[in-house]
Short mmCIF file of C-alpha atoms and ligand atoms in Angstrom, two decimals:
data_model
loop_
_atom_site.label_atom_id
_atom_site.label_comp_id
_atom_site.label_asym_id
_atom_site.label_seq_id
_atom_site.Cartn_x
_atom_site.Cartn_y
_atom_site.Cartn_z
CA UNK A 27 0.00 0.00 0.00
CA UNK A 28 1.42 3.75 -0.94
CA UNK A 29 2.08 5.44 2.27
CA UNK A 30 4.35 7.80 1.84
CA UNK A 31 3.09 11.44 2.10
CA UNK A 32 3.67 13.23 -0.82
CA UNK A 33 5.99 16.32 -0.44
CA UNK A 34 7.02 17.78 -3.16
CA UNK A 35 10.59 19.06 -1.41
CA UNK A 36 11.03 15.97 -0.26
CA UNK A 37 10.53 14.43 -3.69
CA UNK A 38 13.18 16.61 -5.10
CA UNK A 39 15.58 15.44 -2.97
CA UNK A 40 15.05 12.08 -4.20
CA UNK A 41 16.33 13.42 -7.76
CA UNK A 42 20.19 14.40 -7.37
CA UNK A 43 20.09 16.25 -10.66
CA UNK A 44 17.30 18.76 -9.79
CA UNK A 45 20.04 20.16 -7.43
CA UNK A 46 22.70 20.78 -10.26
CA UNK A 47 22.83 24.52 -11.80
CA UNK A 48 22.63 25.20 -15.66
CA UNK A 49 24.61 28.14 -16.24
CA UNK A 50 25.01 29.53 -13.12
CA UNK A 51 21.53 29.18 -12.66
CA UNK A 52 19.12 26.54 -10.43
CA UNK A 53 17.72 23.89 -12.80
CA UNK A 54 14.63 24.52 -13.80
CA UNK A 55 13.45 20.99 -15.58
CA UNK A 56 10.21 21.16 -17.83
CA UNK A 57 10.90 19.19 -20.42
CA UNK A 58 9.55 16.27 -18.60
CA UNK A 59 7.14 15.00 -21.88
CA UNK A 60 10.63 14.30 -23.77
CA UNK A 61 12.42 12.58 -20.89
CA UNK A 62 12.07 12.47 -17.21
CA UNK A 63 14.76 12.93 -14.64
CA UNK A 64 15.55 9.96 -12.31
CA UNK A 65 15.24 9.23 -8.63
CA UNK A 66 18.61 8.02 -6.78
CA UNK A 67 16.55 4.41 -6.31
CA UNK A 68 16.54 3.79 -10.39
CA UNK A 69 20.38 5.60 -10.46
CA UNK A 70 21.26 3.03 -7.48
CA UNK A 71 19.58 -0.08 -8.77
CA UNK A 72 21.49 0.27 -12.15
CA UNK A 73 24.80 0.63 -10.09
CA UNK A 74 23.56 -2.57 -8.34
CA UNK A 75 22.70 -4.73 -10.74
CA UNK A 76 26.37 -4.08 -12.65
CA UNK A 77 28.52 -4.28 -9.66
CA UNK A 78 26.47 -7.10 -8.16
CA UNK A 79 24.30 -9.35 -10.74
CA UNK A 80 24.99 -8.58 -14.22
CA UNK A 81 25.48 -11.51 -16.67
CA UNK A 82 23.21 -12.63 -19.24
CA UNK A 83 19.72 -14.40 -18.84
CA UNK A 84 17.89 -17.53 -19.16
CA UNK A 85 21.86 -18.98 -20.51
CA UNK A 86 24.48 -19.44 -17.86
CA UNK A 87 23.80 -21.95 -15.12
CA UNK A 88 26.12 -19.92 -13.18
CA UNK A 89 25.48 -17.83 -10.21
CA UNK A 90 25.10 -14.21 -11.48
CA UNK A 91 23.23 -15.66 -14.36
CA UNK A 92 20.27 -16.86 -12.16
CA UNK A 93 20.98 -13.14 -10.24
CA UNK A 94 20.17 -11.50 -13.83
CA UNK A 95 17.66 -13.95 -14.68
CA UNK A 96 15.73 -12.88 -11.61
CA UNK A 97 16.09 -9.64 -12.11
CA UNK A 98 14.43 -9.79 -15.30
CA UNK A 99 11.44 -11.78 -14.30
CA UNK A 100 11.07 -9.66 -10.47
CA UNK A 101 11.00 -6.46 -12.90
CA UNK A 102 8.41 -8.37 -15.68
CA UNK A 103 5.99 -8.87 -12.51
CA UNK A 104 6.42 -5.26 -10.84
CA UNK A 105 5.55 -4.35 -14.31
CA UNK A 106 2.38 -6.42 -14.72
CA UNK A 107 0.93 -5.75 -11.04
CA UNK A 108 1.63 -2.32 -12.14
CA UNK A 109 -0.45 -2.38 -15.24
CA UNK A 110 -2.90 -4.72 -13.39
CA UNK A 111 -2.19 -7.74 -15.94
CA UNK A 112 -4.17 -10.72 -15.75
CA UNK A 113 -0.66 -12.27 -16.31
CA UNK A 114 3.13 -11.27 -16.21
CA UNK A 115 3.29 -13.37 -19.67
CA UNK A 116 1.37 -10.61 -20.95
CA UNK A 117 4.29 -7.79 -20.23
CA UNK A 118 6.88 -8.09 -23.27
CA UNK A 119 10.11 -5.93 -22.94
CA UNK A 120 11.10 -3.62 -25.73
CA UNK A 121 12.82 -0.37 -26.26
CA UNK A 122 10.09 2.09 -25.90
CA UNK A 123 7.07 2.88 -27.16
CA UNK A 124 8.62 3.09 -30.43
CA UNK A 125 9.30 -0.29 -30.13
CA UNK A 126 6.27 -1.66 -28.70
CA UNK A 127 3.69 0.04 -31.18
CA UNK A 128 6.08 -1.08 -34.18
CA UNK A 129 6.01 -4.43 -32.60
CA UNK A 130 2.00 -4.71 -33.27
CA UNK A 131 1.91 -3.12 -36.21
CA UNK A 132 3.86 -5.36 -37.69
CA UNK A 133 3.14 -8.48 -36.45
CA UNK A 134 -0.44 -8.20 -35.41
CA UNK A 135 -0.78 -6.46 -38.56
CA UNK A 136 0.81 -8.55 -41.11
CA UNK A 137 -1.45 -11.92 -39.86
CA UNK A 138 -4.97 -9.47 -39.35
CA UNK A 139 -4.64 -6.58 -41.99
CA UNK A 140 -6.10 -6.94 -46.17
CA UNK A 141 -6.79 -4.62 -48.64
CA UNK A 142 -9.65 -2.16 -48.09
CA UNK A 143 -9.34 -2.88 -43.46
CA UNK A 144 -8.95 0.27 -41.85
CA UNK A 145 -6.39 1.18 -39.48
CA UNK A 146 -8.46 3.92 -37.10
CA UNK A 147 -5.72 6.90 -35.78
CA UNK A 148 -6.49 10.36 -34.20
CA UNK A 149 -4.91 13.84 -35.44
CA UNK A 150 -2.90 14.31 -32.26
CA UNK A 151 -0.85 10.92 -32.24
CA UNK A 152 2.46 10.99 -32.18
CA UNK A 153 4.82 10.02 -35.24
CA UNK A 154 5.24 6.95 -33.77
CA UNK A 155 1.63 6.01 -33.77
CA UNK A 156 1.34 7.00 -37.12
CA UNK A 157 4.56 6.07 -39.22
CA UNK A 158 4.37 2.28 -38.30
CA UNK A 159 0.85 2.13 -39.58
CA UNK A 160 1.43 3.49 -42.79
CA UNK A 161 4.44 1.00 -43.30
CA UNK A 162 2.10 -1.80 -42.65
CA UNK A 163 -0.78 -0.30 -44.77
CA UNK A 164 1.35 0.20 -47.28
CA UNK A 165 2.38 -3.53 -47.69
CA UNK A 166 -0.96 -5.22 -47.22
CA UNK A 167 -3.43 -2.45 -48.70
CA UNK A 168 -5.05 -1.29 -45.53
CA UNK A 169 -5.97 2.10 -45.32
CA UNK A 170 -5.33 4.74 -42.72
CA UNK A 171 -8.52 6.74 -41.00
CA UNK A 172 -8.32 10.08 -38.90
CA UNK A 173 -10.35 10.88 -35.96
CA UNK A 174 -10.19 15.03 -36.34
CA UNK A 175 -10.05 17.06 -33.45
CA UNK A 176 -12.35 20.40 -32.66
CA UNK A 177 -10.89 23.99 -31.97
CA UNK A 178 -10.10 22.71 -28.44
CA UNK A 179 -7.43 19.92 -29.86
CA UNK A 180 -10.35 17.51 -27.94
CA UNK A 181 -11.21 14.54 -30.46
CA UNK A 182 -14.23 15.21 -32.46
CA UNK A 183 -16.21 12.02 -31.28
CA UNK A 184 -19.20 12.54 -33.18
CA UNK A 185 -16.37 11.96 -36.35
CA UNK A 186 -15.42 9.25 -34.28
CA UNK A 187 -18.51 7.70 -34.56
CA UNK A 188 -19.14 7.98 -38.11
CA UNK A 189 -15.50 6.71 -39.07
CA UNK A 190 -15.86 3.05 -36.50
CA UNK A 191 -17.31 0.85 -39.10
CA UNK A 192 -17.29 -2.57 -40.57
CA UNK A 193 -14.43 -2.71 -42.00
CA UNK A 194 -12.13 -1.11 -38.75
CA UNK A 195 -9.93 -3.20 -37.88
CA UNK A 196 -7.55 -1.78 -35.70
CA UNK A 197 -7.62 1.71 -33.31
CA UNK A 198 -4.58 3.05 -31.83
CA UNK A 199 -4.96 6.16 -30.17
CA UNK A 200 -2.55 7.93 -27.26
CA UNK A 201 -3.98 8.22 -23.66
CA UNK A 202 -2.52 11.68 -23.31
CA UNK A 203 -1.08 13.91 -26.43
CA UNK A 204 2.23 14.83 -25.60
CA UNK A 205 2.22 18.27 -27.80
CA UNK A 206 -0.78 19.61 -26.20
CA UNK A 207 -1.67 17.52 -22.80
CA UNK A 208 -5.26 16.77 -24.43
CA UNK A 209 -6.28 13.51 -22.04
CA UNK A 210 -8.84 11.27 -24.05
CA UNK A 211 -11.46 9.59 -22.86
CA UNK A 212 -9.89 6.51 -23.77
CA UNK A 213 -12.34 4.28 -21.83
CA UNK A 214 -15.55 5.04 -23.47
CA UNK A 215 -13.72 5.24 -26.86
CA UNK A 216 -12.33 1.56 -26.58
CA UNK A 217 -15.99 0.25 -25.02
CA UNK A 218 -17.07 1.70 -28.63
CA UNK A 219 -14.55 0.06 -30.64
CA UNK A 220 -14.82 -3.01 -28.78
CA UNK A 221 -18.34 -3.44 -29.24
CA UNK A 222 -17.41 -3.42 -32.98
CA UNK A 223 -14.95 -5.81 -32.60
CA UNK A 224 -12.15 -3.88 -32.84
CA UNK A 225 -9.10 -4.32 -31.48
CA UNK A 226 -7.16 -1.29 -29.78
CA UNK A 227 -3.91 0.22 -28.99
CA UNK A 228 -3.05 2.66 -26.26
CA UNK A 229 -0.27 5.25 -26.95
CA UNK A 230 0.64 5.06 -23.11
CA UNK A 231 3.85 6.95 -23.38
CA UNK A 232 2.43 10.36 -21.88
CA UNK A 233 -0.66 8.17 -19.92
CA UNK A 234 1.77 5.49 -17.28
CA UNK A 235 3.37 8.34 -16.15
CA UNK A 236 0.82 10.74 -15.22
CA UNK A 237 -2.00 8.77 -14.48
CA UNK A 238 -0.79 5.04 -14.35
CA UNK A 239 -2.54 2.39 -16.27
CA UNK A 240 -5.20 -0.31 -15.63
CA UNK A 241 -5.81 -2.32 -18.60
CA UNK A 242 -8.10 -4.18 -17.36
CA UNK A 243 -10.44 -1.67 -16.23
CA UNK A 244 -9.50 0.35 -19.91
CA UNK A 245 -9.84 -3.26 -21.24
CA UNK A 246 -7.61 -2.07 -24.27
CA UNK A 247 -5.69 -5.02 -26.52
CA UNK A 248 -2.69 -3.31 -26.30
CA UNK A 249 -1.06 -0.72 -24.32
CA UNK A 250 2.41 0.85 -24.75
CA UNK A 251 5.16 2.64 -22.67
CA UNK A 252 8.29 4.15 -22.33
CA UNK A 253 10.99 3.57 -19.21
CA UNK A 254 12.18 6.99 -19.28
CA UNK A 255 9.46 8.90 -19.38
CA UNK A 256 8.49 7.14 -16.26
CA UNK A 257 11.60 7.93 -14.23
CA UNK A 258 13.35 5.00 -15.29
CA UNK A 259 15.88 4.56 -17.77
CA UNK A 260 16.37 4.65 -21.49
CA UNK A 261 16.26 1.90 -23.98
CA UNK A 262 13.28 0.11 -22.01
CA UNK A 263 9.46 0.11 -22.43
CA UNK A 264 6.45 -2.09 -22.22
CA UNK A 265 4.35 -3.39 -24.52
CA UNK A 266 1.13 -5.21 -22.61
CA UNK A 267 -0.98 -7.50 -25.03
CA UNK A 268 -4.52 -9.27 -24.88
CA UNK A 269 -2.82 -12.67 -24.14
CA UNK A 270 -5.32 -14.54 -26.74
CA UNK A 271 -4.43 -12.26 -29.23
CA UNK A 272 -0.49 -11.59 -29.01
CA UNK A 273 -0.62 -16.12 -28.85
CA UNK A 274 -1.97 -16.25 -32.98
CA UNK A 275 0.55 -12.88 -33.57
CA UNK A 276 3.74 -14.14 -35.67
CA UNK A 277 7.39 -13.28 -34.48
CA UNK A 278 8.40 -9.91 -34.65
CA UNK A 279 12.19 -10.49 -34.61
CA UNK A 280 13.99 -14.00 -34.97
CA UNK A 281 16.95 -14.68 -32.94
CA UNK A 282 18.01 -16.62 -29.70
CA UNK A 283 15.74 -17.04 -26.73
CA UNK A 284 12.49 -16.80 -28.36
CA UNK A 285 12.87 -20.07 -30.30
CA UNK A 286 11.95 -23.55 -29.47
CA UNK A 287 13.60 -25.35 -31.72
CA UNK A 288 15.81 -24.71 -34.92
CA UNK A 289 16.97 -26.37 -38.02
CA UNK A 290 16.85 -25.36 -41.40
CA UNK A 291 13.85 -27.17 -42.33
CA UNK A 292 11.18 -25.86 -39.80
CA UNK A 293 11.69 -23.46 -36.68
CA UNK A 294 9.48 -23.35 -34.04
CA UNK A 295 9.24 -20.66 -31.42
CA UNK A 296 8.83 -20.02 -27.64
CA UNK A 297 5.14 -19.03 -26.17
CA UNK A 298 4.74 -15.51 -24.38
CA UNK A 299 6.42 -13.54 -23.26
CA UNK A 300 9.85 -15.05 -24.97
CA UNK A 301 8.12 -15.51 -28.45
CA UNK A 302 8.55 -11.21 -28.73
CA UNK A 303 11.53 -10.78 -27.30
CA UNK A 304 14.32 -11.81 -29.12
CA UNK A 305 18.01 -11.87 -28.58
CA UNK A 306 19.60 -10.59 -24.88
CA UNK A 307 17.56 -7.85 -23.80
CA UNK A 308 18.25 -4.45 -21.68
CA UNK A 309 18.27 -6.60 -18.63
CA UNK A 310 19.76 -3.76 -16.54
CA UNK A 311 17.21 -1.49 -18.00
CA UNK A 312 14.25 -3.74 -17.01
CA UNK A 313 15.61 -3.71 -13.06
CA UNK A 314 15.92 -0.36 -13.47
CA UNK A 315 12.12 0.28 -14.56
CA UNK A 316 10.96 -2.02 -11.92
CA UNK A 317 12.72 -0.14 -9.53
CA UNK A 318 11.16 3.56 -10.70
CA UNK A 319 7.71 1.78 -10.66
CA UNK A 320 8.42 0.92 -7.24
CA UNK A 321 9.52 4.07 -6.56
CA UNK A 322 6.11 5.67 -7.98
CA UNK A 323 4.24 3.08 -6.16
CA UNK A 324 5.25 4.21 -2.78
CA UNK A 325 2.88 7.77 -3.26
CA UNK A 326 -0.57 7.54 -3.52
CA UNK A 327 -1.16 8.50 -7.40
CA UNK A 328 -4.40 10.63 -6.45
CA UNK A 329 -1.94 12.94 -4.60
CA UNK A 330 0.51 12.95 -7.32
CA UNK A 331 -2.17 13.49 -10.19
CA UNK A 332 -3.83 16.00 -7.90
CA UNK A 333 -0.22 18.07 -7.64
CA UNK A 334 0.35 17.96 -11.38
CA UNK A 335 -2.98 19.14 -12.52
CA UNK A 336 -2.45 22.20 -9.78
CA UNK A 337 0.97 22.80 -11.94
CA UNK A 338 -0.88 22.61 -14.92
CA UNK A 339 -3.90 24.81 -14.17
CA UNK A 340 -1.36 27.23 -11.89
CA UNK A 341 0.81 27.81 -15.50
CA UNK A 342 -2.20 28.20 -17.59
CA UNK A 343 -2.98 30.70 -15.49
CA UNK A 344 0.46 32.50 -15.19
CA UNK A 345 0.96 32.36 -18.73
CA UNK A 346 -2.65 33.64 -20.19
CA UNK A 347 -1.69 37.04 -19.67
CA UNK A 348 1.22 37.75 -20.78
CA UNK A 349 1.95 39.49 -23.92
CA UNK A 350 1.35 38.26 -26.96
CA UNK A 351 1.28 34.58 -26.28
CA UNK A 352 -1.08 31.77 -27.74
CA UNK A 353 -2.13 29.04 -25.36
CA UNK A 354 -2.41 26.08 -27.34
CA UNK A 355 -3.78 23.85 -23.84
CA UNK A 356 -7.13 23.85 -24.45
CA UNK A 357 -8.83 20.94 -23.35
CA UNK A 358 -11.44 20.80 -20.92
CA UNK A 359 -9.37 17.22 -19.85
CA UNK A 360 -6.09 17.80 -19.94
CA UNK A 361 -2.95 17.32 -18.28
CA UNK A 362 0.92 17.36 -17.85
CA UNK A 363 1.28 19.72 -20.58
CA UNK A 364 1.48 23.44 -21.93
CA UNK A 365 2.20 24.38 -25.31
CA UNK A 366 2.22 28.22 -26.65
CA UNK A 367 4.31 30.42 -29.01
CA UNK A 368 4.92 33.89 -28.46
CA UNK A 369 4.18 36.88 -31.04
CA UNK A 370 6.69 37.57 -33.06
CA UNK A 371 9.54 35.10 -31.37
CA UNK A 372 10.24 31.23 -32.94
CA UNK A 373 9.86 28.45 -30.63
CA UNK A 374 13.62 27.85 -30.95
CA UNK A 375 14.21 31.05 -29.61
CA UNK A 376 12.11 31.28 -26.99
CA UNK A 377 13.20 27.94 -25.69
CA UNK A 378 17.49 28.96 -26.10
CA UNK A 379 16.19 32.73 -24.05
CA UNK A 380 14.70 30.26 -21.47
CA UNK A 381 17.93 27.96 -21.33
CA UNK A 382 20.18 31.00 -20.84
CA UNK A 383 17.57 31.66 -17.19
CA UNK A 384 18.09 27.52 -16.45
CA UNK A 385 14.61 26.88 -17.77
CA UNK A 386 14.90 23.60 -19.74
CA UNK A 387 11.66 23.04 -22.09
CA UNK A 388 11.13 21.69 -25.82
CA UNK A 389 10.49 23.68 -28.83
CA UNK A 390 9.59 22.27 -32.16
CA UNK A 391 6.77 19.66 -33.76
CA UNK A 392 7.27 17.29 -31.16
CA UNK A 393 6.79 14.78 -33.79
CA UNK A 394 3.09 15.33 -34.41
CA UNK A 395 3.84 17.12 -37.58
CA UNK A 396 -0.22 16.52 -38.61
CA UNK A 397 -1.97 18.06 -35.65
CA UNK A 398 1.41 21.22 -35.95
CA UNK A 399 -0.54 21.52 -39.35
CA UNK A 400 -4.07 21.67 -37.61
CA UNK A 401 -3.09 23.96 -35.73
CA UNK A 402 -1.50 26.15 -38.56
CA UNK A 403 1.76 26.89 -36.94
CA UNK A 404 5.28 24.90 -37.82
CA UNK A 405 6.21 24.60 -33.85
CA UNK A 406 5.14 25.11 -30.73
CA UNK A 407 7.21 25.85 -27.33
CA UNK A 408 6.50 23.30 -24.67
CA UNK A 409 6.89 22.89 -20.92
CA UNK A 410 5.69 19.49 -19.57
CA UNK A 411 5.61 18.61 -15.68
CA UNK A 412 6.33 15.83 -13.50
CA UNK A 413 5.87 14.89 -9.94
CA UNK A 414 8.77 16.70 -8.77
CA UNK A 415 7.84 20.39 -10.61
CA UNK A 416 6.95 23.30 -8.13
CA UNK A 417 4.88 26.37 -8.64
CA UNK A 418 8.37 28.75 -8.10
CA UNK A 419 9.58 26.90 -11.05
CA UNK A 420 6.18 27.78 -12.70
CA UNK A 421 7.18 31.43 -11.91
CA UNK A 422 10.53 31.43 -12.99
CA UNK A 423 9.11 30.26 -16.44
CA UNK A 424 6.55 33.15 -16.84
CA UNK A 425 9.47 35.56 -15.96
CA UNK A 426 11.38 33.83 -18.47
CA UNK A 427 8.65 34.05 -21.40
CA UNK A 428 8.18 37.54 -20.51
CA UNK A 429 12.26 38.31 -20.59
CA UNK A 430 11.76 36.36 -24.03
CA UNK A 431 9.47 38.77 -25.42
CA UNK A 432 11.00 42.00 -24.41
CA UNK A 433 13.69 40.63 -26.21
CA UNK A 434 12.19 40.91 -29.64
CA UNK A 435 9.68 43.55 -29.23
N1 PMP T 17 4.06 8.44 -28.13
C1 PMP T 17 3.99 9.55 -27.41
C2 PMP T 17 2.64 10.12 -27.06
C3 PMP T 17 5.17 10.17 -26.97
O1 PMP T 17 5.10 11.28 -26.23
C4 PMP T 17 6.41 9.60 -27.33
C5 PMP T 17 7.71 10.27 -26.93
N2 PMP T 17 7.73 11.64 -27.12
C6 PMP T 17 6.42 8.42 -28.07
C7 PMP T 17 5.22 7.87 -28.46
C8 PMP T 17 7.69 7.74 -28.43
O2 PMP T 17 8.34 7.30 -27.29
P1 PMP T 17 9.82 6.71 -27.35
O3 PMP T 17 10.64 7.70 -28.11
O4 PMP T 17 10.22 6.59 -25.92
O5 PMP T 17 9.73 5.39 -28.04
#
């Protein structure tokens, strides 16, 4: 049960490099939709596992290979309990999001996907929820659908309802947009698609972080994250599959460990989770996501949703005024999130102006170059929030953006 209290100066403590300076100046991290910083338990677990247990998995009979071989499975179950899995065979390791939603498009989509099936997406996913898809549409003659969104970057879900049809076959769809903080209502919108029988795909990479992730209670087919943007490392993420499902999906990658047997006749191959995970995997990595989940896991998420919506709501407000700015935040449900440009100033600018005050935050398309275009701007600058922001950060931002546009008046 989560029973620590959470204090947001006590949090920050817990991250060594929120006390480090940028140019003479106190850190000031909001770039927190791109990466997120990481607690000394993920930094110490890493150290652990390479001074202590590293070797490779599921090979040596030897000591630190059953150390690593634990390692790997302890992470695979924090990882299912924490995406309330029916089953830790269920959890496949991969490199990120990236990875995971590649993973299905391929595979799920070579053995499901024909000419003239339509692959459902939304305007505000993110290129990697959109580039896989056309790769597999391109090679089996499926065709790609938009859900539009209104003048509030919400999803249109009267559109919504007019595109889910007979011949849908697959929705993928992000839990949170990471270029505008738009949260779906990604509940109701997979009951619909599931009714059709339709399977679905969460874009989790902005949702696990902010608001966790029950897939059962979503009852999504597939849901996908990334490690770092969950205060664990790089080069791991999660895909979670409908067990039935992912069983009929072929390969993805061939290699060692997810094989049964080989010869060049006839190969046969491993059940789940092996059968998607080929070759050694970012064992280190997976110990060291376990270990941020358990981190997360130790706060009550209510209090740490509740403290990043106040961050949210408490910049919306600081920014709206100021000078010639454009609030691009405009969900009624949003979170994590603020995106806005300033009059006469490129993103890039205003985002090198803010790194000069120690104000780290991301300017450019943020690789949703189709809702950039829906919005009718090239770029947008955006500061993103995680457990550990405060509202004196939120200040020193505003005083930044205003610095920023005395600048180029
Ligand atoms: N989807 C969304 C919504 C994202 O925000 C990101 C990362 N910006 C990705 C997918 C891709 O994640 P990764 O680069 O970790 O694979």
């Amino acid at each position: 049960m989560p029973d620590t209290p959470f204090e947001v100066e006590v949090v920050r403590r817990d991250f060594p490099i929120l006390a480090t300076q940028v140019r003479e100046k106190k850190l000031c991290y909001l770039d927190n939709a791109a990466s997120t910083q990481k607690p000394r338990a993920v930094i110490d677990r890493l150290q652990e596992f390479y001074s202590r247990e590293n070797a490779n998995i599921h090979r040596g009979v030897h000591h630190l290979g059953e150390l690593a071989t634990d390692a790997y499975h302890d992470a695979r179950k924090t990882v299912a309990k924490f995406l309330n899995a029916k089953s830790d065979k269920q959890v496949i390791f991969t490199r990120g999001t990236t990875e995971s939603i590649n993973l299905v498009a391929t595979s799920w989509g070579r053995a499901n996907l024909q000419k003239g099936d339509q692959i459902l997406l939304t305007a505000m996913e993110h290129h990697a929820n959109i580039v896989p898809w056309q790769l597999i549409a391109e090679q089996t003659g499926a065709v790609i659908k938009v859900i539009p969104t209104n003048d509030r970057a919400e999803l249109d879900l009267d559109a919504y309802d007019q595109l889910l049809g007979e011949h849908t076959r697959i929705l993928a769809i992000c839990h949170i947009s990471n270029s505008l903080g738009t949260l779906n209502p990604i509940k109701e919108i997979i009951a619909k698609a599931k009714a059709m029988g339709v399977t679905t795909l969460v874009d989790g990479a902005q949702g696990a972080p902010h608001l966790g992730a029950d897939v059962q209670d979503l009852n999504c087919d597939f849901y996908a994250f990334s490690g770092h943007k969950i205060y664990g490392p790089t080069g791991i993420g999660i895909l979670y599959g409908n067990q039935e499902i992912m069983e009929n999906m072929p390969p993805y990658q061939g290699g060692g460990d997810m094989i049964q047997r080989v010869s060049f006749e006839k190969t046969t191959y491993k059940g789940l989770p092996e059968r998607f995970e080929a070759g050694t995997p970012n064992i280190a990595g997976a110990a060291g996501l376990a270990a941020a989940i358990k981190y997360l896991g130790q706060f009550n998420q209510a209090d740490i949703k509740a403290h990043e919506s106040a961050l949210l709501e408490y910049a919306l407000g600081q920014l709206e005024d100021i000078d010639g700015i454009t609030l691009y935040t405009k969900a009624v449900a949003r979170t994590g999130v603020v995106s806005f440009n300033l009059e006469g100033v490129h993103a890039h600018d205003i985002a090198t102006i803010l790194d000069r005050e120690g104000v780290a935050i991301r300017a450019g398309n943020h690789c949703t170059q189709p809702l950039m275009k829906t919005l009718g701007v090239p770029a947008t600058a955006r500061t993103s929030f995680a457990l550990y922001n405060t509202k004196e950060e939120i200040d020193t931002l505003a005083a930044s953006i205003i610095k920023a546009r005395q600048l180029f008046k």
